Coordinates of C-alpha atoms in Angstrom, one line a residue:
M1 CA -46.3 -5.8 32.0
S2 CA -45.9 -3.5 29.1
S3 CA -44.6 -4.8 25.8
G4 CA -41.7 -2.3 25.9
L5 CA -40.5 -3.6 29.3
R6 CA -40.9 -7.2 28.2
N7 CA -38.9 -6.5 25.0
Y8 CA -36.2 -4.8 27.0
Q9 CA -35.8 -7.7 29.3
F10 CA -35.7 -10.1 26.3
T11 CA -33.1 -8.0 24.6
M12 CA -30.8 -7.6 27.6
N13 CA -30.9 -11.3 28.4
K14 CA -30.5 -12.3 24.7
I15 CA -27.7 -9.8 24.0
I16 CA -26.5 -11.3 20.8
A17 CA -22.8 -11.6 20.5
V18 CA -22.5 -13.0 17.0
L19 CA -19.4 -14.9 16.7
P20 CA -16.7 -16.4 15.0
L21 CA -15.9 -17.5 11.5
L22 CA -16.5 -16.3 8.0
A23 CA -17.4 -19.1 5.5
F24 CA -14.1 -20.2 4.1
L25 CA -12.7 -17.5 1.7
A26 CA -16.2 -16.1 1.2
S27 CA -16.8 -14.5 -2.2
S28 CA -17.2 -11.1 -0.5
V29 CA -13.5 -11.3 0.4
H30 CA -12.0 -13.2 -2.6
A31 CA -14.0 -13.5 -5.8
T32 CA -11.8 -16.3 -7.2
P33 CA -10.0 -18.1 -4.4
P34 CA -7.3 -20.5 -5.3
K35 CA -8.0 -24.2 -5.1
P36 CA -7.1 -25.2 -1.6
S37 CA -4.9 -28.1 -0.6
Q38 CA -6.1 -30.5 2.0
P39 CA -4.0 -30.7 5.2
A40 CA -4.6 -33.6 7.5
V41 CA -4.1 -34.3 11.2
A42 CA -4.5 -37.5 13.1
I43 CA -6.2 -37.7 16.5
K44 CA -7.3 -40.8 18.5
N45 CA -10.7 -40.9 16.6
G46 CA -9.0 -40.9 13.2
T47 CA -7.7 -38.6 10.5
I48 CA -9.2 -35.2 9.9
R49 CA -9.0 -33.6 6.4
G50 CA -9.2 -29.8 6.3
L51 CA -8.6 -26.9 3.9
H52 CA -5.6 -24.7 3.2
S53 CA -5.5 -21.1 2.0
D54 CA -2.4 -19.7 0.4
V55 CA -4.0 -16.2 0.5
W56 CA -4.3 -16.2 4.3
G57 CA -1.5 -18.7 5.1
Q58 CA -3.8 -20.7 7.2
D59 CA -5.3 -24.2 7.5
Y60 CA -8.9 -24.7 8.4
F61 CA -10.5 -27.7 10.1
L62 CA -14.3 -27.0 10.3
G63 CA -17.3 -28.8 11.8
I64 CA -15.3 -31.4 13.8
P65 CA -17.6 -33.2 16.2
Y66 CA -16.4 -33.0 19.8
A67 CA -19.2 -35.1 21.2
Q68 CA -21.7 -37.8 20.2
S69 CA -24.8 -36.5 18.3
A70 CA -27.2 -34.8 20.8
T71 CA -30.2 -36.5 19.2
G72 CA -32.4 -39.4 20.2
N73 CA -31.5 -40.7 23.7
N74 CA -28.8 -38.0 23.9
R75 CA -31.3 -35.2 23.8
F76 CA -31.7 -33.5 27.1
A77 CA -28.7 -35.5 28.4
L78 CA -25.1 -34.5 29.1
A79 CA -22.9 -34.6 26.1
K80 CA -20.9 -37.8 25.7
P81 CA -17.4 -37.9 24.3
I82 CA -16.7 -39.8 21.1
A83 CA -15.1 -43.0 22.3
S84 CA -14.6 -44.8 19.0
K85 CA -12.8 -44.3 15.7
W86 CA -14.7 -43.1 12.7
S87 CA -14.7 -45.0 9.4
G88 CA -12.3 -43.5 6.9
E89 CA -11.3 -39.8 7.0
L90 CA -13.4 -37.1 8.6
V91 CA -13.8 -34.4 6.0
A92 CA -13.7 -31.1 8.0
Q93 CA -14.1 -28.6 5.1
A94 CA -17.4 -26.9 6.0
Y95 CA -18.9 -25.5 9.2
G96 CA -21.1 -27.8 11.1
D97 CA -24.7 -27.0 11.9
R98 CA -25.4 -24.4 14.6
C99 CA -27.5 -25.5 17.5
L100 CA -31.2 -24.6 17.3
G101 CA -31.8 -21.1 18.6
L102 CA -34.4 -18.4 18.9
D103 CA -34.1 -15.4 16.5
H104 CA -30.8 -16.6 15.1
P105 CA -28.8 -13.9 13.3
F106 CA -28.0 -14.9 9.8
P107 CA -31.1 -17.2 9.5
G108 CA -29.8 -18.9 6.3
L109 CA -27.1 -20.8 8.1
P110 CA -27.8 -24.5 8.8
E111 CA -28.9 -25.5 12.3
S112 CA -30.1 -28.7 13.9
E113 CA -30.0 -30.8 17.0
D114 CA -26.8 -32.5 15.8
C115 CA -24.7 -29.4 16.5
L116 CA -21.9 -30.2 18.9
N117 CA -19.0 -29.4 16.6
L118 CA -16.0 -27.1 16.6
N119 CA -13.5 -25.4 14.3
V120 CA -9.8 -25.1 14.4
I121 CA -7.8 -22.4 12.5
R122 CA -4.0 -22.5 12.5
P123 CA -1.3 -20.4 10.7
I124 CA 1.2 -22.3 8.6
G125 CA 4.9 -22.2 9.1
Y126 CA 5.0 -23.3 12.7
S127 CA 5.2 -27.1 12.4
N128 CA 8.1 -27.2 14.9
T129 CA 6.4 -25.0 17.5
K130 CA 3.5 -25.7 19.8
L131 CA 1.4 -22.5 19.6
P132 CA -0.8 -20.9 22.3
V133 CA -4.5 -21.5 21.8
L134 CA -7.5 -19.2 21.9
V135 CA -10.8 -20.8 22.4
W136 CA -13.8 -18.5 21.7
I137 CA -17.2 -19.1 23.2
H138 CA -20.0 -17.3 21.3
G139 CA -22.6 -15.2 22.9
G140 CA -26.3 -14.8 22.2
G141 CA -28.0 -14.9 25.7
F142 CA -27.8 -18.7 25.7
T143 CA -30.7 -18.6 23.2
S144 CA -29.1 -17.9 19.8
S145 CA -26.0 -17.5 17.7
G146 CA -23.3 -20.0 16.7
S147 CA -19.7 -20.4 15.7
S148 CA -20.4 -20.2 12.0
N149 CA -21.9 -16.6 12.2
P150 CA -19.8 -14.5 9.8
P151 CA -19.1 -11.1 11.5
Y152 CA -16.5 -12.4 13.9
N153 CA -14.1 -14.1 11.6
M154 CA -11.2 -15.8 13.5
T155 CA -9.3 -15.9 10.3
F156 CA -8.6 -12.2 10.7
M157 CA -7.6 -12.7 14.4
V158 CA -5.1 -15.4 13.5
D159 CA -3.8 -13.2 10.8
Q160 CA -3.1 -10.4 13.2
S161 CA -1.5 -12.8 15.7
V162 CA 1.1 -13.7 13.0
K163 CA 1.6 -10.1 11.9
S164 CA 2.2 -8.9 15.5
G165 CA 4.7 -11.7 16.2
N166 CA 2.4 -13.6 18.6
P167 CA 1.1 -16.5 16.5
I168 CA -1.8 -18.5 17.9
I169 CA -4.2 -21.2 17.0
A170 CA -7.9 -20.4 17.2
V171 CA -10.8 -22.6 18.2
S172 CA -14.6 -22.0 18.3
F173 CA -17.5 -24.3 19.0
N174 CA -21.3 -24.6 19.3
Y175 CA -23.2 -25.6 22.4
R176 CA -26.9 -26.3 23.0
L177 CA -29.2 -23.3 23.5
T178 CA -32.6 -22.5 24.9
A179 CA -34.4 -25.5 26.3
W180 CA -32.1 -27.9 24.3
G181 CA -29.3 -26.7 26.6
M182 CA -31.0 -25.1 29.6
L183 CA -34.0 -27.3 30.4
A184 CA -34.2 -28.1 34.1
S185 CA -36.4 -29.9 36.5
Q186 CA -36.3 -32.1 39.6
V187 CA -36.5 -35.1 37.3
M188 CA -33.4 -34.0 35.5
T189 CA -31.6 -33.0 38.6
N190 CA -32.2 -36.5 40.1
A191 CA -30.7 -38.0 37.0
G192 CA -27.6 -35.7 37.3
I193 CA -28.5 -33.7 34.2
T194 CA -28.1 -30.0 34.9
N195 CA -26.9 -27.0 32.9
I196 CA -26.5 -29.0 29.8
G197 CA -25.2 -26.2 27.6
I198 CA -22.6 -25.1 30.0
K199 CA -21.4 -28.7 30.3
D200 CA -21.3 -28.9 26.5
Q201 CA -18.8 -26.1 26.7
R202 CA -16.8 -27.9 29.3
L203 CA -16.6 -31.0 27.2
A204 CA -15.3 -28.9 24.3
L205 CA -12.5 -27.6 26.5
H206 CA -11.6 -31.2 27.4
W207 CA -11.5 -32.0 23.7
V208 CA -9.1 -29.2 23.2
Q209 CA -6.8 -30.5 25.9
E210 CA -6.9 -34.0 24.4
N211 CA -6.5 -33.1 20.8
I212 CA -5.1 -29.6 20.1
A213 CA -1.5 -30.8 20.1
A214 CA -2.2 -32.7 16.9
F215 CA -3.0 -29.4 15.2
G216 CA 0.2 -27.8 16.5
G217 CA -1.3 -26.2 19.7
D218 CA 0.0 -26.3 23.2
P219 CA -2.6 -27.7 25.6
K220 CA -0.8 -26.0 28.5
K221 CA -1.3 -22.6 26.9
V222 CA -5.0 -22.3 26.3
T223 CA -6.9 -19.1 26.8
I224 CA -10.7 -19.2 27.0
A225 CA -12.6 -16.1 25.8
G226 CA -16.0 -14.9 24.9
D227 CA -18.3 -11.9 24.7
S228 CA -21.7 -11.3 26.2
A229 CA -23.1 -14.7 27.2
G230 CA -19.8 -16.1 26.0
G231 CA -18.0 -13.9 28.4
V232 CA -20.4 -14.9 31.2
S233 CA -19.7 -18.5 30.2
V234 CA -15.9 -17.8 30.6
G235 CA -16.7 -16.5 34.1
I236 CA -18.7 -19.6 34.9
H237 CA -15.7 -21.8 34.0
T238 CA -13.4 -19.8 36.3
L239 CA -15.9 -20.3 39.1
A240 CA -17.0 -23.8 38.2
Y241 CA -17.1 -26.6 40.8
G242 CA -16.3 -24.2 43.5
G243 CA -13.3 -22.8 41.7
R244 CA -11.7 -26.2 41.0
D245 CA -8.8 -25.9 38.6
D246 CA -9.1 -28.8 36.1
K247 CA -6.2 -27.3 34.1
L248 CA -8.4 -26.6 31.1
F249 CA -7.0 -23.1 30.6
R250 CA -4.2 -20.9 31.7
A251 CA -5.9 -17.6 31.1
A252 CA -9.4 -16.1 30.4
I253 CA -10.9 -13.1 28.6
M254 CA -14.4 -11.8 29.5
D255 CA -15.7 -9.2 27.0
S256 CA -19.0 -7.6 28.0
G257 CA -19.9 -10.5 30.2
P258 CA -17.9 -10.7 33.5
A259 CA -17.8 -13.4 36.2
L260 CA -20.6 -11.5 38.0
Y261 CA -23.6 -12.4 35.8
I262 CA -25.4 -9.5 34.1
G263 CA -28.8 -10.7 35.1
K264 CA -30.6 -13.2 37.1
Y265 CA -29.9 -16.9 37.3
G266 CA -32.6 -19.2 36.0
N267 CA -35.2 -19.5 38.7
I268 CA -35.5 -23.2 39.5
T269 CA -39.3 -22.8 40.3
T270 CA -39.9 -21.1 37.0
L271 CA -37.7 -23.7 35.2
E272 CA -39.7 -26.5 36.8
T273 CA -42.9 -24.8 35.6
M274 CA -41.5 -24.5 32.1
Y275 CA -40.5 -28.2 32.1
T276 CA -44.1 -29.1 33.0
A277 CA -45.4 -26.9 30.3
L278 CA -43.1 -28.5 27.7
V279 CA -44.2 -32.0 28.9
E280 CA -47.8 -31.0 28.5
A281 CA -47.2 -29.4 25.1
V282 CA -45.8 -32.6 23.5
G283 CA -48.3 -35.0 25.1
C284 CA -45.9 -36.6 27.7
T285 CA -47.9 -35.9 30.8
S286 CA -49.1 -39.5 31.3
A287 CA -45.7 -41.1 30.5
A288 CA -44.1 -43.2 33.1
D289 CA -40.8 -41.3 32.5
S290 CA -41.4 -37.8 31.1
L291 CA -37.7 -37.4 30.2
V292 CA -37.7 -40.6 28.1
C293 CA -40.9 -39.4 26.4
L294 CA -39.4 -36.0 25.6
R295 CA -36.5 -37.7 23.9
Q296 CA -38.9 -39.6 21.6
V297 CA -40.7 -36.5 20.3
P298 CA -39.8 -35.6 16.6
T299 CA -37.4 -32.6 16.4
D300 CA -39.9 -30.3 14.6
A301 CA -42.6 -31.0 17.1
M302 CA -40.3 -30.4 20.1
W303 CA -38.9 -27.2 18.6
S304 CA -42.4 -25.9 18.1
A305 CA -43.3 -26.7 21.7
I306 CA -40.2 -25.0 23.0
K307 CA -41.0 -21.9 21.1
A308 CA -44.6 -21.9 22.4
V309 CA -43.3 -22.2 26.0
N310 CA -40.8 -19.5 25.4
A311 CA -43.6 -17.2 24.3
V312 CA -45.1 -17.5 27.8
F313 CA -41.7 -17.4 29.6
P314 CA -39.4 -15.2 27.4
T315 CA -35.7 -15.2 28.3
Q316 CA -36.1 -17.8 31.0
W317 CA -33.9 -20.4 29.5
Q318 CA -30.9 -19.7 31.6
Y319 CA -28.4 -21.6 33.6
H320 CA -29.1 -22.2 37.3
I321 CA -27.4 -23.0 40.6
D322 CA -27.3 -26.8 40.6
G323 CA -24.9 -27.6 43.4
D324 CA -22.6 -29.1 40.8
I325 CA -20.9 -27.0 38.1
I326 CA -22.6 -23.9 39.5
R327 CA -22.6 -24.2 43.3
E328 CA -23.5 -20.7 44.4
R329 CA -24.1 -17.2 43.3
S330 CA -21.1 -15.6 41.5
S331 CA -21.0 -12.7 43.9
V332 CA -20.4 -15.2 46.8
S333 CA -17.7 -17.1 44.8
L334 CA -15.9 -13.8 44.1
K335 CA -16.2 -12.6 47.7
R336 CA -14.8 -15.9 49.0
G337 CA -12.1 -16.3 46.4
R338 CA -13.6 -19.5 45.0
F339 CA -12.3 -19.1 41.4
V340 CA -9.4 -20.3 39.3
K341 CA -6.8 -17.6 39.7
V342 CA -5.5 -17.5 36.2
P343 CA -4.6 -14.1 34.5
I344 CA -7.7 -12.4 33.0
L345 CA -8.6 -9.6 30.7
V346 CA -12.1 -8.2 31.5
G347 CA -13.8 -5.4 29.6
S348 CA -16.9 -3.5 28.7
T349 CA -18.1 -0.8 26.4
S350 CA -19.0 2.7 27.7
D351 CA -22.7 2.5 26.9
E352 CA -23.5 -1.2 27.4
G353 CA -27.1 -0.6 28.7
T354 CA -28.4 1.4 25.7
Y355 CA -28.8 -1.9 23.7
G356 CA -32.5 -2.4 23.1
L357 CA -33.5 0.5 25.4
K358 CA -36.1 2.2 23.3
I359 CA -38.5 2.7 26.2
D360 CA -40.7 5.8 26.7
I361 CA -39.9 6.5 30.4
N362 CA -40.4 10.1 31.3
T363 CA -40.8 10.3 35.1
T364 CA -38.9 9.1 38.1
E365 CA -41.9 7.0 39.1
E366 CA -41.8 5.2 35.8
L367 CA -38.1 4.7 36.2
V368 CA -38.5 3.1 39.6
G369 CA -41.1 0.7 38.2
F370 CA -38.8 -0.3 35.4
M371 CA -35.9 -0.9 37.8
K372 CA -37.9 -3.2 39.9
F373 CA -39.0 -5.1 36.8
A374 CA -35.6 -5.2 35.0
T375 CA -33.6 -6.3 38.1
T376 CA -36.1 -9.1 38.7
S377 CA -35.7 -8.5 42.4
T378 CA -37.7 -6.8 45.2
L379 CA -35.7 -3.6 45.7
S380 CA -36.0 -2.0 49.2
D381 CA -37.0 1.6 49.4
E382 CA -33.6 2.3 50.8
A383 CA -31.9 0.8 47.7
V384 CA -34.2 2.8 45.3
K385 CA -33.4 6.0 47.1
A386 CA -29.7 5.3 46.9
I387 CA -29.8 4.6 43.2
L388 CA -31.8 7.7 42.4
K389 CA -29.4 9.8 44.4
A390 CA -26.3 8.2 42.7
Y391 CA -27.9 8.7 39.2
P392 CA -29.6 12.1 39.3
D393 CA -32.2 13.3 36.8
D394 CA -29.6 15.3 34.8
P395 CA -28.9 14.2 31.2
V396 CA -25.5 15.9 31.3
V397 CA -24.2 13.2 33.6
G398 CA -26.2 10.4 31.8
I399 CA -25.1 8.3 28.9
P400 CA -24.3 8.4 26.0
G401 CA -22.4 11.5 27.0
G402 CA -22.2 14.7 25.0
S403 CA -24.9 16.3 22.9
P404 CA -27.8 16.4 22.6
E405 CA -28.9 16.4 26.2
R406 CA -32.2 14.8 25.2
F407 CA -33.0 12.5 22.4
P408 CA -36.4 12.7 20.6
P409 CA -39.1 10.0 20.9
P410 CA -39.2 7.0 21.3
Y411 CA -36.5 7.8 23.8
G412 CA -38.1 9.2 26.9
L413 CA -37.0 12.1 29.1
Q414 CA -35.3 9.7 31.5
Y415 CA -33.4 7.8 28.8
K416 CA -29.9 8.9 29.6
R417 CA -30.4 8.4 33.3
L418 CA -31.9 5.0 32.7
A419 CA -29.1 4.1 30.3
A420 CA -26.4 4.9 32.9
I421 CA -28.2 2.7 35.5
A422 CA -28.7 -0.2 33.1
T423 CA -25.1 0.0 31.9
D424 CA -23.7 -0.2 35.4
Y425 CA -26.2 -2.8 36.7
F426 CA -26.0 -5.2 33.8
L427 CA -22.3 -5.1 33.0
V428 CA -19.9 -2.4 34.3
A429 CA -20.4 -3.2 38.0
G430 CA -19.7 -6.9 37.2
R431 CA -16.6 -5.9 35.2
R432 CA -15.3 -3.8 38.1
L433 CA -16.0 -6.4 40.8
T434 CA -14.5 -9.2 38.7
A435 CA -11.2 -7.2 38.2
R436 CA -11.3 -6.2 41.9
A437 CA -11.8 -9.8 43.1
W438 CA -8.8 -11.0 41.1
A439 CA -6.6 -8.2 42.3
E440 CA -7.6 -8.7 46.0
R441 CA -6.5 -12.4 45.7
G442 CA -3.1 -11.5 44.2
A443 CA -4.2 -12.8 40.7
T444 CA -3.4 -10.9 37.5
A445 CA -6.2 -8.9 35.9
Y446 CA -6.3 -6.3 33.2
S447 CA -9.4 -4.2 32.7
W448 CA -10.5 -2.2 29.6
R449 CA -13.2 0.2 28.5
F450 CA -14.2 0.5 24.8
N451 CA -15.2 4.1 24.0
T452 CA -15.7 4.1 20.3
I453 CA -19.0 4.5 18.4
P454 CA -18.8 2.3 15.2
A455 CA -20.1 3.5 11.8
G456 CA -23.8 2.7 11.4
V457 CA -24.5 2.7 15.1
P458 CA -27.0 5.5 16.1
R459 CA -25.7 8.3 18.3
E460 CA -28.5 7.4 20.8
L461 CA -26.8 4.0 21.4
G462 CA -23.3 5.3 21.7
S463 CA -20.6 2.7 22.3
T464 CA -23.2 0.1 23.0
H465 CA -23.1 -3.6 23.9
V466 CA -20.8 -5.6 21.5
A467 CA -19.8 -2.4 19.7
D468 CA -16.2 -3.6 20.1
Q469 CA -16.4 -6.9 18.4
A470 CA -15.3 -5.9 14.9
F471 CA -12.3 -4.3 16.7
V472 CA -11.5 -7.3 18.8
F473 CA -11.5 -9.5 15.7
A474 CA -9.8 -7.0 13.4
N475 CA -12.7 -7.3 11.0
F476 CA -11.6 -4.4 8.8
L477 CA -13.6 -5.7 5.8
G478 CA -16.9 -5.4 7.7
V479 CA -17.8 -9.0 7.0
G480 CA -21.3 -9.7 8.3
Y481 CA -22.3 -6.1 9.0
D482 CA -24.8 -4.0 7.1
T483 CA -22.4 -1.1 7.6
N484 CA -18.6 -1.6 8.0
Y485 CA -17.9 -0.4 11.5
Y486 CA -14.7 1.3 10.3
D487 CA -16.4 3.3 7.5
V488 CA -16.4 6.7 9.3
E489 CA -15.4 10.1 8.0
P490 CA -13.1 12.0 7.6
A491 CA -10.3 9.7 6.4
S492 CA -8.2 10.7 9.5
R493 CA -10.9 9.4 11.8
K494 CA -11.1 6.2 9.8
A495 CA -7.4 5.7 10.1
N496 CA -7.7 6.1 13.9
Y497 CA -10.4 3.5 14.0
I498 CA -8.2 1.1 12.1
K499 CA -5.3 1.7 14.5
T500 CA -7.7 1.1 17.4
G501 CA -8.8 -2.2 15.8
L502 CA -5.2 -3.2 15.3
L503 CA -4.3 -2.3 18.8
M504 CA -7.2 -4.0 20.4
S505 CA -6.8 -7.2 18.5
R506 CA -3.0 -7.4 18.8
A507 CA -3.2 -6.6 22.6
I508 CA -5.5 -9.6 23.0
M509 CA -3.2 -11.8 20.9
S510 CA -0.3 -10.6 23.0
F511 CA -2.2 -11.7 26.1
V512 CA -3.0 -15.1 24.7
H513 CA 0.6 -15.6 23.7
D514 CA 2.5 -14.0 26.6
L515 CA -0.1 -13.4 29.4
T516 CA 0.4 -9.7 29.0
P517 CA -1.5 -7.3 26.6
N518 CA 1.6 -5.1 26.2
N519 CA 3.6 -7.0 23.7
H520 CA 1.4 -5.8 20.8
G521 CA 4.3 -4.2 18.9
M522 CA 2.5 -0.9 18.3
K523 CA 4.2 2.4 19.2
G524 CA 2.8 5.5 20.8
Y525 CA 0.5 3.9 23.4
P526 CA 0.8 3.8 27.2
K527 CA 1.5 0.6 29.0
W528 CA -1.6 -1.2 30.0
P529 CA -1.3 -1.6 33.8
K530 CA -2.4 -4.6 35.9
Y531 CA -5.5 -3.9 37.9
D532 CA -4.7 -2.7 41.4
D533 CA -7.5 -2.4 43.9
N534 CA -5.7 0.4 45.6
E535 CA -5.3 2.3 42.3
P536 CA -7.6 0.7 39.8
K537 CA -7.1 1.6 36.1
N538 CA -8.7 0.8 32.8
F539 CA -7.1 0.9 29.3
V540 CA -9.5 2.9 27.2
F541 CA -9.7 2.0 23.5
E542 CA -10.6 5.3 21.9
G543 CA -11.0 5.5 18.2
N544 CA -11.7 9.3 17.9
T545 CA -8.4 10.5 19.4
T546 CA -6.0 8.0 20.9
S547 CA -6.2 5.2 23.4
Y548 CA -5.2 6.0 27.0
V549 CA -5.2 4.8 30.6
E550 CA -7.8 6.1 33.1
P551 CA -8.7 5.7 36.8
D552 CA -11.5 3.1 37.1
N553 CA -13.6 5.3 39.4
F554 CA -16.3 6.8 37.2
R555 CA -19.8 6.7 38.6
K556 CA -18.3 5.2 41.7
A557 CA -21.2 5.8 44.1
G558 CA -23.7 4.2 41.8
I559 CA -21.6 1.2 40.8
N560 CA -20.7 0.6 44.5
I561 CA -24.4 0.2 45.2
F562 CA -24.7 -2.7 42.7
I563 CA -21.4 -4.2 44.0
H564 CA -22.2 -4.0 47.7
R565 CA -25.8 -5.1 47.2
A566 CA -25.1 -7.9 44.7
Q567 CA -27.2 -10.4 46.6
E568 CA -30.1 -8.1 46.6
F569 CA -29.8 -7.9 42.8
L570 CA -29.7 -11.7 42.6
H571 CA -26.1 -11.9 41.3

């Protein structure tokens, strides 16, 4: 396996969707913030003391534990709710540690095993109203990222909700990553311990149901949302337990991570091999109970061993079909209607598959070899021929669209062709199938395509994976980015970018508040139609001209291959 192919697989499975909040009133935003007051709320576990900002008109409650510490005997175990009161007040005025992860963005932020915490941001002035709630699940390929990462500041999102007349409360949380959250084996299955990280998320959603009213939120009006692996996670929760509705949310938003997973499930045989390798690496082979032994290994030694195993099995720490929370392939669940039929927003960018695609592939033969590797499946000759026919060797119809037709090295001659295939395979087919499945069952779905290239993103990448996040979160200040995504020229183009960010963020706030994206209050834009399988349409967020509605039929022949052959591609 070439290093280029290995790196691409790692990149596409990792797909970092750095999320939510800026450190409270960071100096990059306000050099001399006012001294905050300290709002308090009372829940069953005790009183929580937060921070207040007059500048933003918001209260912040940060780093609240939603489960017992995931250390000691709680390592490699399902998260346990906190069933007792804490002593005194809980001071929730700083973000909690992120969960340990591989190649974390913003490496200076604290991380540890004791990471099951969440954040609540609420606007002031609504004490007599129960506000709708947005719960954001961060991405990062289930291997990295965390709710304290600065680029996706939910402060800005809450601010836009108020300004658009659709006030909400925002919640974000951490969940266990890599082996800490995805370790699997027969030993663990026998103990009922499967898909730990996904079940961390589920417990956080239960916490919201039990406690958000104390913060002024309405537990009956919760929308779960996420991007990349966070979007995939949202999809999992709509399909969880065979589509059982536990009343944890009334709506869902999947951004660049639809209910049809972008890649393979964790292979249980490989996961068992990785478990054995980890047991051997930390000297637990001869233990009477390997799981008990793993829990006794010091954190640093365990983390080193996990990294060593990951070096041999890159990107393999993934969720898997366990017969419990994940009962079957998502393509089967969607086909059979086994999902919670709440209203959804589901979207993708125009050039999803360009992310990390610096691969020197110049011939059709090399392209076929890559496809068989990247799809982690045994493609039939018939499927290969169909794909090659649907995606011809013509850069004019490849992506990113427009000039130049060919990019210089390290982009190979087949780059645009490959990018189109990767975009549709990994994300666009799943986005289309998810919207279609909802519409076919009479459930409400709205679909979008983001078609804007942010400042600082190379032309070769186009509107690549997670290119829309600063727009979703109305991050006009560019917090957390080397280049502010809105800093384009000329000034008229920048103004259009800002309008696009306002529209996108406010449409999402409208959906959280009213279950429709059309109450955003901005004039001059077409109505965003519900997805109709007979006449499917996307709302296109276009920063260069103006946003519009399009038929969702581009690259229909190629995308239909991935939809109709979902089982062959291990979805």
